[in-house]
Amino acid sequence: LRGHAYNGKWHCNSVEKKIYVHLNYTVPCVRLLNATHQIGCQSSLSGDVGVLHVLESEENLDWVLSSGPNPPYMVILESSLFTRSVMMKLKNGSSRVAGIVVVAPNTNPVEGFSPHTSCPNENTGGYDPTLAHCNVTVWNPLGNGLSYEEYDFPIFSLKDDNDTQVIRQCYLNHNQAVNGSSPRYPLCAMQLYSHMSAVTDTATCMRRNDINFSISPEMVCDPLGDFNVWASTRPLNNTEKGHKMWEKVVIAAARLDSRSFFFDVAPGAESGASGFITLLAAAHALRNVTQEAQPNRTIFYTFFQGETFDYIGSSRMVYDMENNQFTVDLDNVHSVLEIGQVGLHGESRLWLHSDPVSRRNSSVNEEVCVSAAGLGFTVGEAGFSQPLPPSSFQRFLRARQIPGVVIENHQLNFTNRYYESMYDNAEYLNVSYPPNLTPEEQLKFVTDTAKVILLLTVFKCVLWRFLITTLYHHTKLLLLSVISADRPTNFYVGVNQQSSEPTLLVQYLLANLTGSAINITQENCQNQREDENDKESKHMFTYMWVQGAAPPNNTKREGFCVRSTVRLSRAVSPAFELRDYTSKDYSTWTESRWKSIKGRIFLVASHELEMLTLGVGVGVLLASLLLTYIISSKADILFSSGREPT
């Protein structure tokens, strides 16, 4: 540090700030592990350093992989070159690759992009060997599998903003070859930090978690997990677990989570949000109906977490039902109705998928046969022999044959061209507002995608057919904006430590949409009771204190209590309850821990100059030591007084 006085005060300037330019918005690819291997990316402990090279085309890879004179290189990729072909070449030439930075575009690629596999959850979703591993239908044909590869160098994503402009300018000023000649020093370089603590597989990292050599042991990985959110149309005693006599429930389900190649960027607009928004809308539309005239069967509105990673949430709920650790058991489940990807593009057509195995049972087949006539949308029924698409319903079918339907916007392979990618966003679903609208006007404006929520009419009618066929009520349109283009919610499931933003969002929305406001004090509400003597209500309901809206000309909000049947249940794989870290039946995904995620650029001198500087420094050090030795040995002569003491 160098300091100077100014107006009587000392100010310090960091030499580091004069050398490095730190990148502000960096999103890394992180390491995940399961029972057999590890996937993802990491840097060395001290970060990886490489000379910047902006890749202009796939043909330009030769400079990075063989002919470039200054390896290793930190490769800057435009999104159009973020393909499996380019990435595999860079991975195989990793001795000359220090890392990769992908510039996230402002618009989605027209040709589509999915870093997921072509057969999602193929290892844990197969409930029949003849239908497993996408033997009949390849659901995600655009899936290139990049998210499930292992890379021994860091890979970051940067927004196309000021940071990327600084990087490009640094490259043009120092690294760009002119007329075929090699660039001259100093060169622009980048350093990326994303060292991961866990290695090998889940069994290894969980074993290391259990090794306690200190008072505060250091964990190296955490199981993926969160909480499922559910609510019932009829209050049920949540304290008494297991079978409920005379109770039949219909599980109306959707998944909450999504993912992409990069950590913390999982917009999941079509793959996740379109389904659970529709389920929330249906729950709201059916609230008054079910309160006025209780149907023969209870609806369980269920939102599963962690379904992207081998059905974490649904497998845990089935496990709890089988072991009498849930409010109901599998004998109480009458049927399952699941909403999958239901964003409509251009054509208003939905498909009802059912299980061809269980439909061989005549009674199950009769329950599944639903009529969609007169619903306003073109609804088709997938072929009788068509397997179920990837869905939570498969985990229930692995336990027993249960009637069920999965609603999707595709008959065969996915229509979603950006499945489990950073491009599955609001732009893809056309969630946009005309310019110059105020926030209040935006709330009232119905976008094209909001009109798609009208398909809840389809869902309501199908659901009601499962419940009781003699009632019909008009539904209401519910517009929810949870996939904002300005700040999209991250739907990555995260690790089992606390509820994620999507879980809390859906929990409170579901309570507001299905519950009712009651007149009790804030103290009683927060203590889960209706008065001081109430000891039973907490077993049947949950109570949430809501701030409420501020009245006109007043800033003080008028709070109130909402009573609902909304509950949370754990969405952590049973494999971690059983400590079976090599399980083939349940998800074993864990996420590595890390110390620091950051990136910075700087100018690097030539190797010769660095060696010369080092040599001069060593020479000065040796000369100083020699001089110090000589002075010390002659100190009695050099520093003695000329006058003898008396």
XYZ file of C-alpha atoms in Angstrom:
646
model
C 0.000 0.000 0.000
C 1.082 3.539 -0.693
C -0.221 6.323 1.564
C -0.327 10.101 1.340
C -1.580 12.924 3.549
C -4.467 15.074 2.392
C -6.112 17.758 4.595
C -4.502 16.205 7.629
C -5.845 12.702 6.888
C -4.081 9.675 5.509
C -5.462 7.964 2.385
C -4.237 4.638 0.993
C -4.154 3.431 -2.583
C -3.934 -0.302 -3.154
C -1.292 -1.419 -5.604
C -3.629 -4.321 -6.432
C -6.260 -1.905 -7.779
C -3.653 -0.450 -10.111
C -2.752 -3.904 -11.442
C -6.053 -5.800 -11.594
C -9.495 -5.087 -13.032
C -12.036 -7.197 -11.132
C -15.041 -8.607 -12.968
C -18.307 -7.639 -11.315
C -20.887 -10.155 -12.565
C -19.409 -13.627 -12.838
C -21.500 -16.800 -12.842
C -19.487 -20.039 -12.613
C -20.057 -23.611 -13.592
C -19.730 -25.555 -10.311
C -19.060 -29.189 -9.436
C -21.852 -31.671 -8.712
C -21.404 -35.292 -7.687
C -23.542 -38.431 -7.621
C -23.116 -42.115 -6.813
C -20.739 -42.821 -9.697
C -18.863 -39.689 -10.783
C -18.488 -35.926 -10.739
C -19.566 -33.307 -13.287
C -18.987 -29.602 -13.714
C -15.940 -27.357 -13.483
C -13.276 -26.087 -11.108
C -10.044 -24.103 -10.979
C -6.843 -24.841 -9.127
C -6.577 -23.760 -5.497
C -4.871 -20.463 -6.379
C -6.988 -19.833 -9.489
C -6.122 -20.496 -13.138
C -4.337 -17.878 -15.240
C -4.238 -17.673 -19.016
C -3.665 -15.227 -21.861
C -6.928 -13.900 -23.253
C -8.030 -15.101 -26.670
C -11.346 -14.146 -28.234
C -12.480 -17.101 -30.345
C -13.936 -15.786 -33.589
C -14.903 -19.101 -35.222
C -14.514 -22.834 -34.719
C -11.752 -22.833 -37.344
C -9.855 -20.394 -35.115
C -9.476 -23.126 -32.465
C -6.123 -24.108 -33.958
C -4.555 -21.000 -32.408
C -5.643 -22.123 -28.927
C -4.983 -25.846 -29.314
C -1.680 -25.899 -31.221
C -0.229 -22.852 -32.994
C -0.623 -20.044 -30.443
C 2.803 -19.140 -28.952
C 1.623 -18.105 -25.461
C -0.375 -20.931 -23.855
C -2.305 -21.559 -21.714
C -5.195 -19.489 -23.033
C -8.299 -18.117 -21.364
C -10.827 -18.483 -24.183
C -13.620 -15.931 -24.627
C -16.591 -17.577 -26.364
C -19.505 -15.838 -27.970
C -22.732 -17.714 -27.271
C -22.950 -18.941 -30.885
C -19.744 -20.940 -30.318
C -20.921 -22.438 -27.025
C -21.622 -25.793 -28.682
C -20.712 -29.378 -27.891
C -18.297 -29.551 -30.833
C -16.262 -26.540 -29.656
C -16.427 -27.447 -25.962
C -15.253 -31.022 -26.475
C -12.275 -29.847 -28.538
C -11.313 -27.396 -25.797
C -11.812 -30.059 -23.124
C -9.567 -32.543 -24.954
C -6.895 -29.875 -25.401
C -7.080 -28.775 -21.789
C -3.292 -28.584 -21.316
C -3.388 -25.409 -23.424
C -6.697 -24.138 -22.020
C -6.702 -22.305 -18.669
C -10.434 -21.589 -18.686
C -13.431 -20.439 -20.707
C -15.653 -17.377 -20.447
C -19.010 -17.512 -22.250
C -20.557 -14.157 -23.105
C -24.286 -14.431 -22.390
C -26.255 -12.859 -25.259
C -29.105 -10.399 -24.948
C -31.280 -12.486 -27.298
C -31.922 -16.222 -27.520
C -30.324 -18.321 -30.290
C -32.852 -19.104 -32.995
C -31.652 -22.671 -33.540
C -32.250 -23.656 -29.904
C -29.846 -24.834 -27.209
C -30.157 -27.403 -24.409
C -27.104 -28.440 -22.334
C -29.186 -31.166 -20.657
C -29.165 -34.803 -21.781
C -31.447 -36.070 -24.518
C -33.148 -38.414 -21.997
C -33.747 -36.502 -18.727
C -33.662 -38.512 -15.478
C -33.293 -41.759 -17.398
C -31.632 -43.606 -14.522
C -34.292 -43.062 -11.848
C -37.549 -42.484 -13.709
C -37.970 -45.795 -15.502
C -40.883 -47.670 -13.961
C -40.867 -50.347 -16.702
C -37.703 -51.781 -18.329
C -39.247 -51.743 -21.799
C -39.939 -47.999 -21.541
C -36.750 -46.913 -19.755
C -33.781 -45.003 -21.215
C -35.947 -43.365 -23.896
C -36.211 -46.647 -25.808
C -39.379 -45.432 -27.518
C -39.143 -41.623 -27.515
C -36.104 -39.325 -27.253
C -37.727 -36.529 -25.288
C -35.072 -33.831 -25.607
C -33.489 -34.238 -29.065
C -31.630 -30.910 -28.774
C -29.925 -32.042 -25.574
C -26.142 -32.014 -26.029
C -25.191 -33.175 -22.512
C -22.749 -30.329 -21.802
C -24.117 -29.891 -18.273
C -23.173 -33.497 -17.456
C -19.532 -33.376 -18.598
C -16.522 -32.900 -16.327
C -14.066 -30.072 -17.048
C -10.742 -29.638 -15.265
C -10.675 -25.878 -15.833
C -13.042 -23.059 -14.769
C -15.924 -21.955 -17.004
C -17.672 -18.666 -16.278
C -20.521 -16.739 -17.844
C -20.448 -12.964 -18.196
C -23.198 -10.580 -19.187
C -22.634 -8.680 -22.392
C -22.063 -5.365 -20.596
C -19.200 -3.148 -19.396
C -17.076 -6.072 -18.164
C -17.084 -7.787 -21.542
C -16.325 -4.494 -23.285
C -13.271 -4.018 -21.059
C -12.144 -7.571 -21.841
C -12.570 -7.120 -25.592
C -10.733 -3.808 -25.560
C -7.873 -5.299 -23.547
C -7.647 -8.146 -26.065
C -7.659 -5.753 -29.060
C -5.006 -3.512 -27.514
C -2.562 -6.224 -26.468
C -3.355 -9.725 -27.783
C -4.734 -9.496 -31.289
C -2.328 -10.792 -33.923
C -1.610 -8.310 -36.717
C -0.788 -9.529 -40.244
C -0.153 -13.053 -38.978
C 2.528 -11.974 -36.521
C 2.516 -13.004 -32.883
C 1.306 -10.383 -30.380
C 4.001 -8.635 -28.368
C 4.263 -8.332 -24.614
C 2.757 -7.181 -22.322
C -0.290 -9.393 -22.958
C -3.763 -9.203 -21.463
C -4.447 -12.151 -19.134
C -7.287 -13.352 -16.933
C -7.410 -15.242 -13.649
C -10.488 -17.236 -12.581
C -11.098 -18.634 -9.077
C -13.592 -21.458 -8.602
C -11.802 -24.171 -6.643
C -14.136 -26.963 -5.517
C -13.603 -28.863 -2.255
C -15.317 -32.153 -3.188
C -13.897 -34.754 -5.567
C -14.653 -38.182 -7.059
C -18.268 -38.954 -6.072
C -20.931 -38.499 -3.398
C -19.798 -41.460 -1.273
C -16.274 -39.994 -1.067
C -17.334 -36.474 -0.165
C -19.918 -37.605 2.403
C -17.286 -39.803 4.038
C -14.961 -36.810 4.264
C -17.787 -34.788 5.816
C -17.878 -37.342 8.645
C -14.154 -37.030 9.419
C -13.922 -34.691 12.409
C -10.397 -33.686 13.379
C -11.300 -30.254 14.734
C -13.928 -28.499 16.815
C -15.403 -26.939 13.678
C -15.013 -29.568 10.932
C -14.967 -28.346 7.365
C -17.675 -29.772 5.097
C -16.790 -30.462 1.473
C -20.227 -31.098 -0.055
C -23.952 -30.894 0.695
C -26.918 -32.938 -0.567
C -29.143 -31.152 -3.057
C -32.542 -30.504 -1.556
C -35.178 -28.075 -0.349
C -38.832 -28.387 0.685
C -41.933 -29.538 -1.146
C -44.948 -27.246 -0.820
C -48.443 -28.729 -0.542
C -51.967 -27.816 0.500
C -55.192 -29.787 0.747
C -58.739 -28.653 -0.015
C -59.897 -30.342 3.187
C -58.041 -29.751 6.492
C -56.194 -32.894 7.575
C -54.454 -33.555 10.872
C -50.781 -33.169 10.027
C -49.621 -34.488 13.407
C -51.144 -37.922 12.860
C -49.019 -39.502 10.141
C -49.935 -42.417 7.933
C -53.238 -43.788 6.661
C -56.441 -41.746 6.955
C -59.587 -43.840 7.044
C -62.173 -43.086 4.350
C -59.906 -40.484 2.771
C -59.115 -40.406 -0.954
C -56.851 -37.729 -2.395
C -56.021 -36.568 -5.893
C -52.466 -35.255 -6.130
C -52.388 -32.239 -8.446
C -48.672 -31.731 -9.005
C -46.099 -29.523 -10.687
C -42.372 -29.115 -10.247
C -40.642 -26.004 -8.928
C -37.026 -26.350 -9.995
C -34.914 -26.025 -13.086
C -31.218 -25.648 -13.928
C -28.773 -24.540 -16.594
C -25.073 -25.027 -17.332
C -24.169 -22.179 -14.984
C -24.832 -21.981 -11.261
C -27.359 -19.361 -10.136
C -28.837 -18.942 -13.633
C -31.902 -21.166 -13.969
C -34.876 -19.127 -15.244
C -36.909 -22.273 -16.077
C -39.728 -20.287 -17.684
C -41.276 -23.142 -19.645
C -39.654 -26.184 -18.023
C -40.867 -25.249 -14.528
C -42.682 -21.928 -14.128
C -45.352 -22.511 -16.779
C -46.505 -25.615 -14.913
C -46.571 -24.365 -11.341
C -48.106 -21.006 -12.297
C -50.938 -22.900 -13.966
C -51.380 -25.082 -10.868
C -51.482 -21.987 -8.636
C -54.096 -20.477 -10.943
C -56.174 -23.652 -10.822
C -55.945 -23.765 -7.008
C -57.209 -20.197 -6.854
C -60.010 -20.896 -9.340
C -61.200 -23.936 -7.379
C -61.004 -22.349 -3.913
C -64.600 -21.153 -3.683
C -65.906 -24.276 -5.401
C -64.287 -26.649 -2.930
C -65.242 -24.516 0.081
C -68.910 -24.281 -0.891
C -69.344 -27.945 -1.812
C -66.626 -30.354 -0.747
C -65.908 -32.891 -3.514
C -65.843 -36.616 -2.904
C -62.046 -36.572 -2.970
C -59.542 -34.172 -1.454
C -57.185 -32.328 -3.775
C -53.523 -32.176 -2.778
C -51.917 -29.218 -4.571
C -48.301 -30.344 -4.557
C -45.180 -28.522 -5.739
C -42.102 -30.741 -5.912
C -38.529 -29.482 -5.506
C -35.404 -31.084 -6.975
C -37.168 -32.954 -9.790
C -34.430 -32.010 -12.264
C -31.971 -34.142 -10.296
C -33.571 -37.592 -10.393
C -36.905 -36.622 -8.826
C -35.691 -35.632 -5.352
C -38.974 -34.150 -4.098
C -41.426 -36.724 -5.444
C -39.271 -39.701 -4.461
C -39.061 -38.313 -0.909
C -42.831 -37.865 -0.672
C -43.440 -41.436 -1.916
C -40.813 -42.709 0.554
C -42.499 -40.869 3.428
C -45.905 -42.224 2.398
C -44.556 -45.766 2.322
C -43.055 -45.364 5.798
C -46.006 -43.588 7.467
C -44.089 -40.338 7.779
C -46.523 -38.216 5.754
C -50.044 -36.925 6.379
C -51.505 -39.655 4.125
C -50.138 -42.879 2.665
C -50.219 -44.430 -0.795
C -53.480 -46.246 -0.015
C -55.117 -42.826 0.291
C -53.915 -41.717 -3.165
C -56.691 -42.092 -5.698
C -54.872 -40.595 -8.706
C -52.194 -38.156 -9.849
C -52.674 -35.236 -12.224
C -49.470 -33.419 -13.153
C -48.827 -30.256 -15.132
C -45.570 -30.297 -17.062
C -44.371 -27.891 -19.729
C -47.487 -26.072 -20.886
C -46.191 -22.915 -22.542
C -47.914 -22.645 -25.913
C -46.015 -21.365 -28.965
C -48.083 -20.368 -31.964
C -50.627 -23.172 -31.704
C -53.024 -23.764 -28.836
C -52.582 -27.478 -28.391
C -52.025 -29.578 -25.310
C -51.540 -33.303 -24.859
C -52.688 -35.675 -22.130
C -50.091 -38.366 -21.394
C -50.957 -41.465 -19.384
C -49.084 -44.570 -18.296
C -49.443 -47.449 -20.803
C -48.435 -50.060 -18.197
C -51.012 -49.283 -15.510
C -53.715 -48.719 -18.141
C -53.617 -52.414 -18.913
C -55.662 -52.625 -15.718
C -59.262 -51.977 -16.848
C -60.282 -50.056 -13.706
C -57.243 -47.791 -13.968
C -57.857 -47.284 -17.679
C -61.455 -46.250 -17.008
C -60.321 -43.597 -14.515
C -57.711 -42.231 -16.911
C -60.073 -41.803 -19.869
C -60.861 -38.088 -19.633
C -62.900 -35.990 -22.008
C -61.602 -32.611 -23.150
C -64.486 -31.653 -25.421
C -65.541 -28.007 -25.457
C -62.594 -26.656 -23.499
C -61.537 -23.902 -25.903
C -58.098 -25.428 -26.488
C -57.225 -28.259 -28.801
C -56.378 -31.109 -26.462
C -55.150 -34.435 -27.726
C -54.509 -37.711 -25.997
C -51.103 -39.247 -26.629
C -51.077 -42.778 -27.987
C -52.057 -45.650 -25.719
C -48.594 -47.204 -26.053
C -46.758 -43.874 -25.747
C -44.520 -43.833 -22.614
C -44.866 -41.108 -20.024
C -42.593 -38.105 -20.525
C -40.150 -37.284 -17.691
C -42.494 -36.505 -14.786
C -42.898 -36.820 -11.020
C -45.786 -39.219 -11.650
C -43.219 -41.871 -12.563
C -42.021 -42.060 -8.960
C -45.547 -42.930 -7.793
C -45.816 -45.575 -10.506
C -42.597 -47.191 -9.273
C -44.396 -47.778 -5.961
C -47.731 -48.999 -7.367
C -50.161 -48.718 -10.273
C -52.054 -45.465 -9.801
C -54.322 -43.744 -12.350
C -52.848 -40.519 -13.609
C -52.412 -37.994 -16.401
C -49.553 -35.633 -17.277
C -50.489 -32.501 -19.248
C -47.797 -31.316 -21.671
C -47.502 -29.113 -24.747
C -45.923 -31.928 -26.762
C -47.051 -35.309 -27.995
C -43.617 -36.797 -28.662
C -40.353 -34.906 -28.077
C -40.207 -31.554 -26.286
C -41.300 -28.404 -28.094
C -39.106 -26.471 -25.623
C -35.973 -25.598 -27.632
C -34.128 -24.289 -24.564
C -34.819 -27.054 -22.033
C -32.794 -26.561 -18.818
C -30.729 -23.707 -20.237
C -30.209 -20.020 -19.478
C -32.328 -19.231 -22.554
C -35.507 -20.768 -21.088
C -36.535 -17.298 -19.989
C -39.265 -14.667 -20.183
C -38.281 -13.758 -23.730
C -38.934 -17.318 -24.893
C -42.448 -17.254 -23.427
C -43.027 -13.748 -24.795
C -43.561 -12.231 -21.369
C -43.059 -8.609 -22.339
C -44.905 -5.350 -21.862
C -45.361 -2.427 -24.276
C -42.950 0.417 -23.556
C -43.782 3.288 -21.203
C -46.202 1.326 -19.012
C -46.238 2.165 -15.303
C -45.915 -0.728 -12.808
C -49.661 -0.458 -12.092
C -50.483 -0.610 -15.814
C -48.183 -3.607 -16.238
C -50.140 -5.476 -13.557
C -53.380 -4.899 -15.472
C -51.928 -5.632 -18.924
C -52.544 -9.185 -20.154
C -49.607 -10.449 -22.220
C -49.864 -13.183 -24.820
C -48.342 -15.607 -22.354
C -50.828 -14.643 -19.664
C -53.568 -15.753 -22.033
C -51.955 -19.168 -22.005
C -52.886 -19.382 -18.317
C -56.426 -19.845 -19.626
C -55.423 -23.442 -20.140
C -56.163 -23.797 -16.436
C -59.719 -24.269 -17.747
C -58.461 -27.479 -19.290
C -56.738 -28.448 -16.080
C -59.714 -27.613 -13.905
C -62.080 -29.683 -15.995
C -59.703 -32.645 -16.128
C -59.121 -32.359 -12.380
C -62.823 -32.055 -11.635
C -63.486 -35.186 -13.694
C -61.165 -37.032 -11.329
C -63.076 -35.638 -8.338
C -66.792 -35.513 -9.060
C -68.432 -35.216 -12.457
C -71.676 -33.431 -11.509
C -70.353 -29.923 -10.775
C -69.153 -27.206 -13.100
C -68.131 -23.663 -12.194
C -66.625 -20.837 -14.154
C -62.920 -20.222 -13.509
C -61.042 -16.969 -13.104
C -57.877 -15.887 -14.811
C -54.900 -15.429 -12.526
C -51.900 -13.528 -13.836
C -48.600 -14.133 -12.053
C -45.302 -12.515 -12.950
C -42.553 -14.678 -11.475
C -40.332 -14.816 -14.549
C -39.533 -11.122 -14.806
C -37.187 -10.264 -17.653
C -35.377 -7.741 -15.422
C -34.440 -10.133 -12.642
C -35.497 -13.707 -13.370
C -35.923 -15.927 -10.337
C -33.282 -18.616 -9.994
C -35.080 -21.983 -9.878
C -31.993 -24.082 -9.125
C -32.843 -26.332 -6.178
C -29.743 -25.522 -4.139
C -28.552 -27.468 -1.089
C -30.431 -28.744 1.925
C -29.870 -25.841 4.308
C -32.811 -23.451 3.985
C -35.885 -22.781 1.861
C -35.059 -21.250 -1.501
C -36.688 -18.162 -2.978
C -39.070 -20.156 -5.246
C -40.182 -22.324 -2.318
C -41.000 -19.319 -0.141
C -42.645 -17.579 -3.083
C -44.959 -20.503 -3.825
C -45.631 -21.177 -0.136
C -46.959 -17.667 0.482
C -48.745 -17.409 -2.866
C -50.506 -20.714 -2.303
C -51.566 -19.653 1.196
C -52.907 -16.374 -0.142
C -54.733 -18.007 -3.064
C -56.316 -20.901 -1.167
C -56.544 -19.607 2.415
C -58.814 -17.101 4.098
C -58.288 -14.014 6.257
C -59.389 -14.391 9.879
C -59.772 -11.793 12.606
C -57.237 -12.722 15.284
C -54.334 -10.899 16.900
C -50.829 -10.937 15.484
C -49.549 -12.724 18.587
C -52.059 -15.551 18.268
C -51.419 -15.788 14.524
C -47.689 -16.129 14.967
C -48.231 -18.708 17.737
C -50.363 -20.847 15.402
C -53.625 -20.514 17.337
C -56.946 -18.681 17.146
C -57.079 -17.759 20.837
C -55.141 -18.410 24.040
C -57.038 -21.646 24.726
C -56.735 -23.084 21.213
C -54.512 -26.187 21.208
C -55.892 -28.054 18.197
C -55.972 -25.685 15.200
C -52.214 -25.856 14.651
C -52.594 -29.541 13.748
C -55.101 -28.717 10.992
C -54.021 -25.289 9.699
C -51.063 -22.969 9.343
C -51.279 -19.275 10.203
C -49.296 -16.524 8.464
C -49.276 -12.865 9.437
C -49.435 -10.645 6.354
C -48.403 -6.984 6.401
C -51.288 -5.983 4.186
C -51.676 -2.884 2.055
C -51.345 0.678 3.256
C -54.674 2.605 3.191
C -54.924 5.827 1.149
C -53.041 8.790 2.590
C -51.375 6.575 5.170
C -48.033 4.784 5.305
C -48.969 2.345 8.074
C -49.945 -1.063 6.718
C -52.988 -2.899 8.043
C -51.828 -6.435 8.783
C -54.040 -9.493 9.035
C -53.774 -13.255 9.531
C -54.207 -15.819 6.751
C -55.303 -19.325 7.696
C -54.587 -22.083 5.186
C -53.665 -25.739 4.864
C -50.298 -24.993 3.227
C -47.440 -27.120 4.572
C -43.798 -27.800 3.807
C -42.292 -31.275 3.689
C -38.651 -32.189 3.220
C -37.389 -32.613 -0.319
C -34.121 -34.412 0.399
C -33.389 -37.736 -1.256
C -34.092 -40.827 0.881
C -30.566 -41.988 -0.027
C -29.201 -39.539 2.565
C -31.674 -40.726 5.206
C -30.579 -44.302 4.531
C -26.910 -43.277 4.139
C -26.935 -45.251 0.902
C -24.678 -42.985 -1.131
C -24.404 -45.454 -4.024
C -28.163 -45.973 -4.351
C -29.592 -46.874 -7.753
C -33.170 -46.187 -6.640
C -32.870 -42.643 -5.298
C -31.082 -39.432 -6.224
C -27.560 -39.109 -4.818
C -26.693 -35.639 -6.130
C -24.526 -33.377 -3.990
C -22.986 -29.971 -4.573
C -19.363 -29.234 -3.775
C -18.504 -26.380 -1.458
C -16.062 -23.667 -2.469
C -14.125 -20.795 -0.926
C -14.254 -18.028 -3.484
C -15.762 -17.300 -6.886
C -14.184 -14.370 -8.714
C -12.368 -13.271 -11.836
C -9.964 -10.492 -12.800
C -7.871 -9.315 -15.748
C -4.396 -7.790 -15.830
C -1.320 -7.337 -18.043
C 1.339 -10.029 -17.914
C 4.978 -9.562 -18.906
C 7.001 -11.942 -21.066
C 8.575 -14.989 -19.501
C 12.036 -13.621 -20.260
C 11.271 -10.334 -18.507
C 9.823 -12.180 -15.547
C 12.982 -14.306 -15.271
C 15.169 -11.217 -15.629
C 13.201 -9.463 -12.891
C 13.493 -12.527 -10.691
C 17.231 -12.758 -11.376
C 17.803 -9.091 -10.544
C 15.762 -9.484 -7.381
C 17.757 -12.540 -6.284
C 20.984 -10.701 -7.124
C 19.972 -7.690 -5.037
C 19.022 -10.021 -2.188
C 22.368 -11.829 -2.276
C 24.282 -8.567 -2.504
C 22.332 -7.234 0.472
C 23.099 -10.343 2.497
C 26.782 -10.142 1.596
C 26.943 -6.457 2.443
C 25.142 -7.078 5.726
C 27.593 -9.878 6.588
C 30.632 -7.684 5.845
C 29.295 -4.782 7.865
C 28.378 -7.055 10.742
C 31.819 -8.694 10.830
C 33.569 -5.301 10.837
C 31.108 -3.607 13.155
C 33.687 -3.192 15.947
C 35.901 -1.233 13.606
C 33.247 0.674 11.674
C 31.172 1.727 14.648
C 33.761 1.932 17.483
C 34.460 5.289 19.143
C 37.873 6.914 18.499
C 38.259 7.955 22.194
C 39.221 5.338 24.817
C 37.164 5.358 28.008
C 38.878 6.866 31.109
